[in-house]
Every structure is written in C-alpha cells, then in structure tokens.
Coordinates of C-alpha atoms in Angstrom, one line a residue:
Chain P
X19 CA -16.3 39.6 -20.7
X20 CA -17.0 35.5 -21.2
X21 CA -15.4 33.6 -19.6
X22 CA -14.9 30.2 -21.5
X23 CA -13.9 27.1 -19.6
X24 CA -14.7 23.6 -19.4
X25 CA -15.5 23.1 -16.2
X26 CA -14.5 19.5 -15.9
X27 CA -11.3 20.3 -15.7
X28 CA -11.0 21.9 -12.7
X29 CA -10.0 19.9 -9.6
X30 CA -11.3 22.6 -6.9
X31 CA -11.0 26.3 -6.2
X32 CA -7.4 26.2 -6.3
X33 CA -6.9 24.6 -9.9
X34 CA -9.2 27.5 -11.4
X35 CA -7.4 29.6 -9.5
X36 CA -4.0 28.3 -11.5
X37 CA -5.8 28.3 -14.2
X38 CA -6.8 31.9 -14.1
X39 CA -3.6 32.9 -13.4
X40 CA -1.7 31.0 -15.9
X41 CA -4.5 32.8 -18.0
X42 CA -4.0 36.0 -17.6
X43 CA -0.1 35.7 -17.6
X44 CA 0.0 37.4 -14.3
X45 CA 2.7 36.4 -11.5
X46 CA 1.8 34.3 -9.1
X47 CA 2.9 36.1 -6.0
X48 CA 1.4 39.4 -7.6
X49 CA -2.2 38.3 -8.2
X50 CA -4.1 41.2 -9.5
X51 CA -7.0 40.1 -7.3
X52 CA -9.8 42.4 -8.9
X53 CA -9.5 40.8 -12.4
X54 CA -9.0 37.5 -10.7
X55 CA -11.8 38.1 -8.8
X56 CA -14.1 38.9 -11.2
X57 CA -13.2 36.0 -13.6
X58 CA -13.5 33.7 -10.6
X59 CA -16.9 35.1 -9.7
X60 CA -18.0 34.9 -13.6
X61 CA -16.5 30.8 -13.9
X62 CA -19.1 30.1 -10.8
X63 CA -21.6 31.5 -12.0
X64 CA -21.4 28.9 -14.6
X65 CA -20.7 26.2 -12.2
X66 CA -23.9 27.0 -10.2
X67 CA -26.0 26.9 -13.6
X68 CA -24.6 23.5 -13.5
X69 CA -25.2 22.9 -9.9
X70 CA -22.1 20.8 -9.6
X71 CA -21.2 18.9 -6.0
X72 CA -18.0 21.1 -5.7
X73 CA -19.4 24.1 -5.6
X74 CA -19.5 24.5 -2.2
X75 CA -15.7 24.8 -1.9
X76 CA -15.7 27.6 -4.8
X77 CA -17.7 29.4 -2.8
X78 CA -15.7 28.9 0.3
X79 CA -12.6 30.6 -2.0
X80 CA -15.2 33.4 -3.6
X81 CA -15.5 35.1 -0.3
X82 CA -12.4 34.5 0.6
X83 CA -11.5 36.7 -2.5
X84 CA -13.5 39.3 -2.0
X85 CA -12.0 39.4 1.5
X86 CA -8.7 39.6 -0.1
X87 CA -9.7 42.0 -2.8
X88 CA -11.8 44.6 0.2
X89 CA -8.5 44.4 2.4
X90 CA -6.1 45.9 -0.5
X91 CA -8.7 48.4 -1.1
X92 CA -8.0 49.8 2.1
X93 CA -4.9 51.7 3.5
X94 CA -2.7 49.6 5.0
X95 CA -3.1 49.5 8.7
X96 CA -6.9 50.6 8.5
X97 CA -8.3 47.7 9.8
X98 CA -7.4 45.9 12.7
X99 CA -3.9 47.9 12.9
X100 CA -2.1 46.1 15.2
X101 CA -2.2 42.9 13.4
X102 CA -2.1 43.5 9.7
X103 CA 0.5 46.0 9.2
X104 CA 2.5 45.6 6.3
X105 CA 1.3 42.0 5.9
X106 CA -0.1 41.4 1.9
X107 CA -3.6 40.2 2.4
X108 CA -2.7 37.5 -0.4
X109 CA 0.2 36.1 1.5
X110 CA -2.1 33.2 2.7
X111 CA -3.5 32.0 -0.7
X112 CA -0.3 32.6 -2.4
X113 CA 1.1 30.0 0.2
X114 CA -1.7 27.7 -0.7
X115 CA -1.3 27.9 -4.1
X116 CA 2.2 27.4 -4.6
X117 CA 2.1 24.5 -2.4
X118 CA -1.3 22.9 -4.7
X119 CA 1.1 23.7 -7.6
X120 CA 4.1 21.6 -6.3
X121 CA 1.6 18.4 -5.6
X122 CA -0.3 19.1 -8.9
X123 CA 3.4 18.8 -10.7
X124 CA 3.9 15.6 -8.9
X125 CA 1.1 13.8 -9.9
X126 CA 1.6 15.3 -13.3
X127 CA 5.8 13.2 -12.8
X128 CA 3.8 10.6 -11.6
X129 CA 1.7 10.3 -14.7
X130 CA 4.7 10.3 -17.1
X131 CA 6.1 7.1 -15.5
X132 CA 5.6 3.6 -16.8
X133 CA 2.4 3.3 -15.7
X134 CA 1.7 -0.7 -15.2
X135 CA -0.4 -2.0 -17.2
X136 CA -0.7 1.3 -19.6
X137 CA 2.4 1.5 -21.0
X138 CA 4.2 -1.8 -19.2
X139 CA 2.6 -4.9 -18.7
X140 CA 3.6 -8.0 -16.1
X141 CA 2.3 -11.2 -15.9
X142 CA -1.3 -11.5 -14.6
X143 CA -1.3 -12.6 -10.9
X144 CA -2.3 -16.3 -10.6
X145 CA -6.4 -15.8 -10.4
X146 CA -6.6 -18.5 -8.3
X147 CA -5.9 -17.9 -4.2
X148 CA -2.3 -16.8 -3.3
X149 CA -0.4 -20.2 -3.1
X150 CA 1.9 -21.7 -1.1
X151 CA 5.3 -23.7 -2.3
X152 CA 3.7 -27.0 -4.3
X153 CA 0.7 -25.6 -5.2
X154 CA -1.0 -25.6 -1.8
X155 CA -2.7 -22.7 -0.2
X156 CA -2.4 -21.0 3.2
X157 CA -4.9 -22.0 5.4
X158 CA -6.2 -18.9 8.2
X159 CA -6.1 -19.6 12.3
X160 CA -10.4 -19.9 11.8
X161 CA -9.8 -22.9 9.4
X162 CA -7.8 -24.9 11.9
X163 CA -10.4 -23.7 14.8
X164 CA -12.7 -25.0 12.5
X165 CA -11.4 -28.5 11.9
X166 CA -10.3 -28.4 15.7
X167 CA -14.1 -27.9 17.1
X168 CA -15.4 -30.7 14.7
X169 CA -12.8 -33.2 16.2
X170 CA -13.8 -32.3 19.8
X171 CA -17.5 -32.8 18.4
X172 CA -16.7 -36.3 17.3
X173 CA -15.4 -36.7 21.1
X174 CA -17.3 -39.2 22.7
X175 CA -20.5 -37.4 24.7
X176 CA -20.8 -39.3 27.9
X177 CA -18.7 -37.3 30.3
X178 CA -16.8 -40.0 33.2
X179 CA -15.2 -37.6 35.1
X180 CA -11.7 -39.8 34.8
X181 CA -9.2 -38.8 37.6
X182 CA -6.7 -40.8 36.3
X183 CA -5.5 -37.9 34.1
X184 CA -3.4 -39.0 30.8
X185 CA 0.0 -36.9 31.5
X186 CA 0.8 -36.3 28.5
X187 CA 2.8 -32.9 28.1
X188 CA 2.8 -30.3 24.8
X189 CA 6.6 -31.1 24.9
X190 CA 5.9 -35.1 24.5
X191 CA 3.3 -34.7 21.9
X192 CA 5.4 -32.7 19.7
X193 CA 8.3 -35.1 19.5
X194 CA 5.6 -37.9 19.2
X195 CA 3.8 -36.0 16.2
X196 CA 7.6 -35.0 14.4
X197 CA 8.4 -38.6 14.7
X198 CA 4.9 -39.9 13.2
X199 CA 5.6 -37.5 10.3
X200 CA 9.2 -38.7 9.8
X201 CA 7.8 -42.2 9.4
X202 CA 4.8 -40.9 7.0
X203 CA 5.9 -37.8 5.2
X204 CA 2.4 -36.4 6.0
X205 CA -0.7 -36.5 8.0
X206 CA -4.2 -36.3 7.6
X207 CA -5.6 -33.7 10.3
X208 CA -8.3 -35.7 11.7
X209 CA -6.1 -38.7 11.6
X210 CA -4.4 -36.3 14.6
X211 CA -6.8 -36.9 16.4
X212 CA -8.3 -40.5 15.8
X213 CA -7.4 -42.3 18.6
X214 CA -7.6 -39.5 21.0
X215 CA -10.7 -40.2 23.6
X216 CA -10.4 -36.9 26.2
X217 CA -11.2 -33.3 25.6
X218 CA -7.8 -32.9 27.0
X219 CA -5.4 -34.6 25.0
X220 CA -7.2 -33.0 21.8
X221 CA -5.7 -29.4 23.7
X222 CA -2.5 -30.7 24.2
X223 CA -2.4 -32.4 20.5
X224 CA -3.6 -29.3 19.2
X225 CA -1.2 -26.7 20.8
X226 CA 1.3 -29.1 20.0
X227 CA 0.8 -28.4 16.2
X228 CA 1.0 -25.0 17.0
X229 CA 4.3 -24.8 18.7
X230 CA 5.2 -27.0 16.1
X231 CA 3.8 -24.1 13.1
X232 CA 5.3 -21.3 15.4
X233 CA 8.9 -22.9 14.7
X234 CA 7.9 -24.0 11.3
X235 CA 9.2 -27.3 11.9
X236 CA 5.5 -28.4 10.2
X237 CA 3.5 -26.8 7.6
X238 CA -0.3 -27.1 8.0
X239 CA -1.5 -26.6 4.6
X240 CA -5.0 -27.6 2.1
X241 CA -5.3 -28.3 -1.1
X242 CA -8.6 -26.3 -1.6
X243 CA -11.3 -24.5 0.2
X244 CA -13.0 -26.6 2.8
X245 CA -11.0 -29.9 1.7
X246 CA -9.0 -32.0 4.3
X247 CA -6.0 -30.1 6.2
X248 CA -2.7 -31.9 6.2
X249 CA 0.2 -31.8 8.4
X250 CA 3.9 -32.4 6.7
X251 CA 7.0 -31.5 8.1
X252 CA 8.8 -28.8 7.1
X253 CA 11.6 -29.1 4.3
X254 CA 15.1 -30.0 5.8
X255 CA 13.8 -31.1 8.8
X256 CA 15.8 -34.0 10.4
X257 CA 15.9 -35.8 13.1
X258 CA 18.5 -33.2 14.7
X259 CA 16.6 -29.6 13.5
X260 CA 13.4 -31.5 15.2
X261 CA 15.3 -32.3 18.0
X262 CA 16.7 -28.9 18.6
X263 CA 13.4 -27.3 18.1
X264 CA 11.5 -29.7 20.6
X265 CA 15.2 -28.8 23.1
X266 CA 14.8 -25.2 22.4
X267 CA 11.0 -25.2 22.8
X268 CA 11.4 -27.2 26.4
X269 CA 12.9 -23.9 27.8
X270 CA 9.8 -21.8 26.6
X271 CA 7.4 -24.7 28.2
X272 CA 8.9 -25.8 31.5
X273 CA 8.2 -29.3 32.3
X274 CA 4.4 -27.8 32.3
X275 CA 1.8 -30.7 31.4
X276 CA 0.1 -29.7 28.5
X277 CA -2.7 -29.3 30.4
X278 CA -1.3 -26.1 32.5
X279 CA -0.1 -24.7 29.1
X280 CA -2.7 -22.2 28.2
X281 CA -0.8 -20.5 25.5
Chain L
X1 CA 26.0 -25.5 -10.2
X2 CA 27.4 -23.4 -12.7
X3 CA 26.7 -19.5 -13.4
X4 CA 24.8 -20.3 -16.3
X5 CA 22.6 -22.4 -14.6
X6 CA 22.0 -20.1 -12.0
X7 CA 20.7 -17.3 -14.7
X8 CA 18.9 -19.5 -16.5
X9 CA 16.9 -20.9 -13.1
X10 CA 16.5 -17.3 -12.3
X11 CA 15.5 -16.3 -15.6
X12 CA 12.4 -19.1 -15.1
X13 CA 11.6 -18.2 -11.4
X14 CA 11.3 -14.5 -13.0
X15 CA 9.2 -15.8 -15.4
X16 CA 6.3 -17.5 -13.1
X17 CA 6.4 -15.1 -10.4
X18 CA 3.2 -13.3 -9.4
X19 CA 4.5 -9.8 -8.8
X20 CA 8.5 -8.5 -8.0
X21 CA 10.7 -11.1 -5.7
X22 CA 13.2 -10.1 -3.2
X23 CA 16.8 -11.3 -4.1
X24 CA 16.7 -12.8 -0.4
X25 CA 13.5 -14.7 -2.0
X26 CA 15.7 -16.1 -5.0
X27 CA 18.4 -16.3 -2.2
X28 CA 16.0 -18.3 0.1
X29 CA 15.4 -20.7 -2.8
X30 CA 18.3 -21.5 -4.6
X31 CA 20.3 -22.6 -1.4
X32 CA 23.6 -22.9 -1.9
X33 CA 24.3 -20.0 -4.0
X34 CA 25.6 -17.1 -2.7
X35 CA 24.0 -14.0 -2.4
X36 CA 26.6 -11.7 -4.4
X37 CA 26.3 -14.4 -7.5
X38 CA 22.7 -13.7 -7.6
X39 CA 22.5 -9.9 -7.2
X40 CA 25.4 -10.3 -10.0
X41 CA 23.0 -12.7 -12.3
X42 CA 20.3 -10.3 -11.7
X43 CA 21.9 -7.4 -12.9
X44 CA 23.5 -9.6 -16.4
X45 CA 19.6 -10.4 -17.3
X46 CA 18.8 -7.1 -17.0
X47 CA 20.9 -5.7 -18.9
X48 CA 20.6 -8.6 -21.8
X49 CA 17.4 -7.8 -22.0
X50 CA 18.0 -3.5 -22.2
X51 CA 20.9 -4.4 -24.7
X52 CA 19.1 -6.9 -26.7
X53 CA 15.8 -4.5 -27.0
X54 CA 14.4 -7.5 -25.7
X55 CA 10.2 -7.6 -25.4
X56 CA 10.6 -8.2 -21.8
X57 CA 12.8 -6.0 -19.3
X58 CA 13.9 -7.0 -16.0
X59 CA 12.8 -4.0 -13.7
X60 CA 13.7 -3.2 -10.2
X61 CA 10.5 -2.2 -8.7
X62 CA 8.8 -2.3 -4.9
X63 CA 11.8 -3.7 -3.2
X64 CA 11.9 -6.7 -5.9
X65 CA 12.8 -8.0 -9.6
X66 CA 9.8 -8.4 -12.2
X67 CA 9.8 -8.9 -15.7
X68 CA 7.9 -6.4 -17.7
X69 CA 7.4 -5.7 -21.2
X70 CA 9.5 -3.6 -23.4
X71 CA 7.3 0.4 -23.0
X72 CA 8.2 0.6 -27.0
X73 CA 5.5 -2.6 -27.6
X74 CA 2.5 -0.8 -25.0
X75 CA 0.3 -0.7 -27.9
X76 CA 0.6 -3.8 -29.4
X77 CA 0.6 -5.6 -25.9
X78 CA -2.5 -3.4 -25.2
X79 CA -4.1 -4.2 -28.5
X80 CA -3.5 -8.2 -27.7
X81 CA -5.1 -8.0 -23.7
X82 CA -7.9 -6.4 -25.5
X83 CA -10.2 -3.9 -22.7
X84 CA -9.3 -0.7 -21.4
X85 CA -6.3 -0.1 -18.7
X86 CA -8.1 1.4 -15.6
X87 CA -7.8 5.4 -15.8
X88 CA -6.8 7.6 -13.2
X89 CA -8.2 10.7 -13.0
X90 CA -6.2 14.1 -11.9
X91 CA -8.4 13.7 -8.8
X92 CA -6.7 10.4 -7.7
X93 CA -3.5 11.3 -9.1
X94 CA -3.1 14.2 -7.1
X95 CA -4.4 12.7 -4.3
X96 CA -1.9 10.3 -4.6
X97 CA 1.1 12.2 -4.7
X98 CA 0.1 14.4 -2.1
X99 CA -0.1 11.2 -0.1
X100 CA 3.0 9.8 -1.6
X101 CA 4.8 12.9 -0.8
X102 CA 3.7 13.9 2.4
X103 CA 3.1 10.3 4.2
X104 CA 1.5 9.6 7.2
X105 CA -1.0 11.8 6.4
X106 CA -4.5 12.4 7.5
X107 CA -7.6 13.3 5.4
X108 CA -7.7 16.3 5.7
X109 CA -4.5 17.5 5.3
X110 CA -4.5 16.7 2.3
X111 CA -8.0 18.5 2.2
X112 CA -6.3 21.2 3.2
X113 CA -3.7 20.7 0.4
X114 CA -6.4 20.4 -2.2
X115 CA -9.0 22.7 -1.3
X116 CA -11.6 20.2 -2.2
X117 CA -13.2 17.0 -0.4
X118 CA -11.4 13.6 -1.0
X119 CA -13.8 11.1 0.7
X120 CA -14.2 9.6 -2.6
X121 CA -10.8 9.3 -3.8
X122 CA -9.9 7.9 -0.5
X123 CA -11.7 5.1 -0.7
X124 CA -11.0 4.6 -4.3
X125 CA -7.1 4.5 -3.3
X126 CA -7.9 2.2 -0.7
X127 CA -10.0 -0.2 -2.9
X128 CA -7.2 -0.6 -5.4
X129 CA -4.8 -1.1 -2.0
X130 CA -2.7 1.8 -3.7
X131 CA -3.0 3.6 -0.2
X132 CA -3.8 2.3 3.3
X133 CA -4.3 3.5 6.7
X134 CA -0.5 2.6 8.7
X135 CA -1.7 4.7 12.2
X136 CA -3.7 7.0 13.6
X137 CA -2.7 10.6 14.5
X138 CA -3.0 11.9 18.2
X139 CA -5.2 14.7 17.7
X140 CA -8.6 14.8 19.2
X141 CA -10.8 12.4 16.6
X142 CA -7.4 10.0 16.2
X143 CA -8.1 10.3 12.6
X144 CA -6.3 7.8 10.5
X145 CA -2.5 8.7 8.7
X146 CA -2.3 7.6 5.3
X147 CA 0.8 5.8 3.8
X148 CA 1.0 4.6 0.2
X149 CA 1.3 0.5 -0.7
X150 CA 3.5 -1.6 -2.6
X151 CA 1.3 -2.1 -5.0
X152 CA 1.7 1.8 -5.6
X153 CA 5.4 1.5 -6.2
X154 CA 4.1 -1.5 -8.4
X155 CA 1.9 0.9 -10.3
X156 CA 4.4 3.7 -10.9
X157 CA 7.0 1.6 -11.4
X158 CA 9.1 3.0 -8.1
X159 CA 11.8 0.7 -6.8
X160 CA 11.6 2.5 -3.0
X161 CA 9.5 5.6 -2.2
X162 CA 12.8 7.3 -2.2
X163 CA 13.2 7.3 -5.5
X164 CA 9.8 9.1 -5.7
X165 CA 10.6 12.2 -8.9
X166 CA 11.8 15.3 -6.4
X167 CA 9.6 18.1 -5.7
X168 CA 9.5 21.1 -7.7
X169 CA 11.0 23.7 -5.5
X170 CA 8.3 26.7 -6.1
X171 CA 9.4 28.7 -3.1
X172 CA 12.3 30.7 -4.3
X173 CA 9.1 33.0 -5.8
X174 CA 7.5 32.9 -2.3
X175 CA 7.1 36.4 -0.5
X176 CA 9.4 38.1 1.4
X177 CA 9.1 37.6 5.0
X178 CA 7.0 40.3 6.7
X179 CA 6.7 39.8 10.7
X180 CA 3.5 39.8 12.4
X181 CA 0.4 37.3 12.2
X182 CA -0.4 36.3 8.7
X183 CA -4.2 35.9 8.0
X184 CA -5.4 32.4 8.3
X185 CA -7.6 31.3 5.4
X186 CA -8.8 28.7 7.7
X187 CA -10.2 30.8 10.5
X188 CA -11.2 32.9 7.5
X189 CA -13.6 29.6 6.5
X190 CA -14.9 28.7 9.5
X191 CA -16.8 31.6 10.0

C-alpha cells in the first residue's frame, strides 16, 4: 500500500493521526488501530527519509500505537488484571484527539474572521514614538534621572559643609513651582534648577516635581529624544485644583522638611 | 454643542486615532458631553457607514471603536499597500487558539494539547505581542501562564475574549465511562 501525503501539512502526531482517520472514514472513537497503525508507521517512514525536526514526536505516538494495537490483541484482563479490566486501551488517545480536534477547529473559526490587515485594513499606527496630547512624547523615569544627575553635576564642587540648612519643605516647593508655572505657562527643566546652589534643595525641587506628576497637576514632557524636558501644568489647573492638590498632598507629607522626605 | 457636531468631532477623532479608543477616551475629551450622547453617536456612525456600504466601517473591537475598511474592498486595498500581509501558519494559529481558549496557560500544556514542541511559535506570538506571559504557575519550575493581548483581539477582530467563536462540543462521541485507572499516555512517554 502507498501511502501518499504531503508531509508539510501535518502539525504533529496527532494531525496525521486526524488525517488518517478522516481517511479511512473510520469513527473516531472506534479507531481500527492495526490499519491505523500501519499507515502511521508507513507516513514516518517517509518523514525519516526526510529527516524532518518533528520526527521525534511521531515516534513518541508510533510506540505508543503499537502499545495500543499489542494491548487489544490480548484478552481483556491478561495483563496487568487488576488495572485494565474493561478499560479500551484507546481511551487515552481518543481523549487527546478529540480535544486536538476542538482547538484545531478554533483556529480554523479564528482564521475565517476579518483578519486585520488581510481582509480589513486600519490606519497605520503613527511610525513615529507613541505621542502624548500636542504632539509631545512620554518621557521614562531614566530620562528625568538623567536630566536630574546632570543638574547635580553642574552643582558647585567645593563642599562647605553649611549648617545653616535652607528649610525648604517638598510641600513649599510645590506650591512655589505651581505658582512659577501659572505665571509662565511652562518651564524649562534646567531652568528648575538654575539658581539652586545645595545638593539638597535639588532633592527637595526634584521630588517636588514628582509629587506634583503623581497628582498630575504637571506634565513633564519632550519634544524629541534627548532634547530639553519641560515642565507645564496640567490642563484645567487653577489656582484652587493646585491648591487642593498641594492641601490634599500636606496630609500624605506631614510638615516633614523635604529633606526627611525620602519617598 | 449640538449632536451633529458631536458626530462629526467624533467622526475625526476616529479618523486620526492610532488603534481602537475607549468611549470613556472620547468621553474624557469631549468634556461636557455626556456619556449616553456618545455611546448613542457611536452607534449612528456605525451604522451609516453598514447602511451606506460605506469604504470604511466603524468596528467595535479590543474594548474600543476603530474605523476599518469595508471586507468587500480587501483586494483593492491590498493591491494599493502593495507587499504581502504577514501569514500565519496552522502552527501559530492553533497555538493561538489553544492559548486564546484555555488562558493562563503554561507551555506545555498546550504541548500537551498539541503533541508537538511550541518553543518557536511561542516566541513568535510573543514577538508580534499577540500573546504575553500575565503570571507564573506554582508548580515546581514556576513556569510562565500565557494570556493573549489586545493586539490579538485587534488581529481577529474580537471586541472582548468573550466573544471568542464557542467551542465545538466533540464530546457527546466521547466513550462511555468505564471505572478503573485509564492508561496514561504520558507515563506511557516517559519511559
């Protein structure tokens, strides 16, 4: 007998098996296993001439049909008695391969839908970087670590050890940097930080910004990759919404100085 | 702002959005118009555009709105892009729905499901973000679950996995039920 197939088709041990089946018109739950067996065997004998990848998992489901086929051969209850009376040796497979045939029918549904960009199209995404409202994009928590080192960098090197310590809390600079942005509309990121002379009140500026983000009484956004970072306040953001956000935000910082803030 | 001047905003937001928008999205943006007026709007363009035969349909898909193009005009659309749509193989596609269907799932059960290794397709699913990894199951090797994307919905044009096609019930031609232990293919294999 030849056994005729393309081989490509077959997904694994179980699709050939399908296919067999659906072959020789025989019922699924009543596989003839010696003709099935022997068409199996003859299919990888092809598949080995081909030396495909898969053929390791045909093999796995040869002897597992011979197995099959050995155990009907006998009288029921000759082997192992206690365990394998009246139970059809094929049970098993016929499990496996009615559940491969319910997934192999989905993906077949799931092929007949509109497939996007097959047999519906949408508009191309923007190929440019996921974009913010007006055109800016989102910047990532590095960025702004980024920017933040190179402002302490630009910090004065000589290292006083000042006692008189600035005390200047989160709470003070956020209202201070709400009210700078009401006057401007927007501010440069390094501008921040311009006039600022200690380590320390760049850490309290900073985590100001963030409480601020956290809010999202400010946006923190750039125009392009590695260009300057600007701070704007967020839309609708009046003088009350700020000052119910720097109110509400007083409750999660205590009167803490900035400088016991570690947040 | 009048009705018509809510459908025709919409009808632009629709038309430069990357991808489907939530109606709290067009909600979010055009403050001041209530909710029901835009589900309402939404659901007049769409079905302009169905009666109309219009070349562009307003689809519910991934928890969003998105306008697509008519299924009639595939070919000619196709013939304008130029190039080849990416294929799916049956591999992937019945990876997929295994993982679709069966979510969280690990590797190999759906190896198990398949009979055959799906390393490859795996990774394939996860470089076009149709699948991703959304835990890990407690079983010794805390091998990753599987769980499918939006951009799968996206693909298949599904509004919400529940309206994934049903299974085929096979099992009314399942076996009677005999008692006692069933042979295990998979003790079967390790051997």
């Amino acid at each position: 007998m030849s056994t005729q197939v393309q081989l490509q088709i077959f997904e694994g041990p179980l699709d050939l098996l399908l296919h067999l089946i659906k072959k020789n018109e025989v019922s699924i739950t009543d596989i003839p296993i010696a003709t099935i067996t022997e068409q199996y065997l003859a299919t990888l004998e092809l598949l080995e001439i081909l030396s495909l990848d898969s053929a390791g998992e045909f093999l796995v489901m040869a002897s597992t049909l011979v197995h099959i086929k050995s155990r009907m051969l006998l009288p029921a209850g000759a082997d192992e008695p206690d365990e394998d009376e009246g139970v059809d040796p094929r049970e098993e497979l016929v499990r496996r391969l009615l559940e491969y045939q319910r997934y192999k029918d989905a993906a077949g549904q799931l092929e007949q839908r509109e497939i996007l960009s097959r047999d519906v199209f949408a508009r191309p995404a923007t190929p440019t970087e996921a974009v913010g409202p007006r055109g800016f994009r989102e910047l990532s928590v590095f960025e702004l670590l980024g920017a933040l080192k190179q402002v302490i960098d630009r910090l004065p090197k000589d290292t006083f050890h000042d006692v008189t310590l600035e005390k200047i809390t989160v709470r003070e600079k956020m209202t201070l940097l709400l009210d700078r942005l009401r006057q401007q509309g927007s501010v440069l990121f390094e501008a921040l930080f311009a006039e600022v002379t200690s380590r320390m009140e760049v850490v309290v500026t900073f985590l100001a910004m963030l409480e601020l983000v956290k809010v999202r009484a400010i946006l923190i956004v750039q125009q392009e990759m590695a260009g300057p970072i600007m701070i704007e306040a967020a839309a609708g953001m009046d003088d009350a919404a700020a000052n119910a956000i720097i109110d509400q935000d007083t409750e999660d910082l205590g009167d803490d100085k900035g400088e016991q803030h570690g947040a | 702002m009048e009705r018509e001047d809510v459908k025709s905003i919409i009808e632009s937001l629709l038309f430069v959005a990357d991808g489907p928008q939530t109606l709290q999205r067009f909600v979010e943006v055009l403050d001041g118009v209530d909710k029901e007026t835009i589900q309402a709007v939404l659901q007049e363009l769409q079905s302009e555009c169905d009666a109309e035969r219009r070349g562009v349909r307003l689809v519910e898909v991934a928890g969003g709105f998105q306008l697509r193009t008519a299924k009639n005009n595939a070919d000619w659309v196709k013939k304008f892009l130029g190039g080849r749509p990416p294929r799916m193989g049956k591999a992937t596609l019945e990876t997929l729905a295994i993982i679709a269907y069966r979510q969280p799932i690990t590797r190999a059960e759906v190896e198990a499901i398949r009979g055959v290794d799906v390393d490859g397709v795996i990774a394939t699913l996860l470089e076009r973000n149709l699948i991703r990894a959304v835990a890990r199951k407690d079983v010794p090797g805390r091998p990753f679950l599987y769980g499918t994307t939006p951009e799968f919905l996206q693909l298949f044009n599904l509004k919400d996995l529940t309206h994934l096609p049903t299974l085929k019930e096979i099992d009314e031609i399942s076996l009677p039920e005999i008692p006692g232990d069933l042979i295990s293919l998979d003790q079967l294999e390790e051997k």
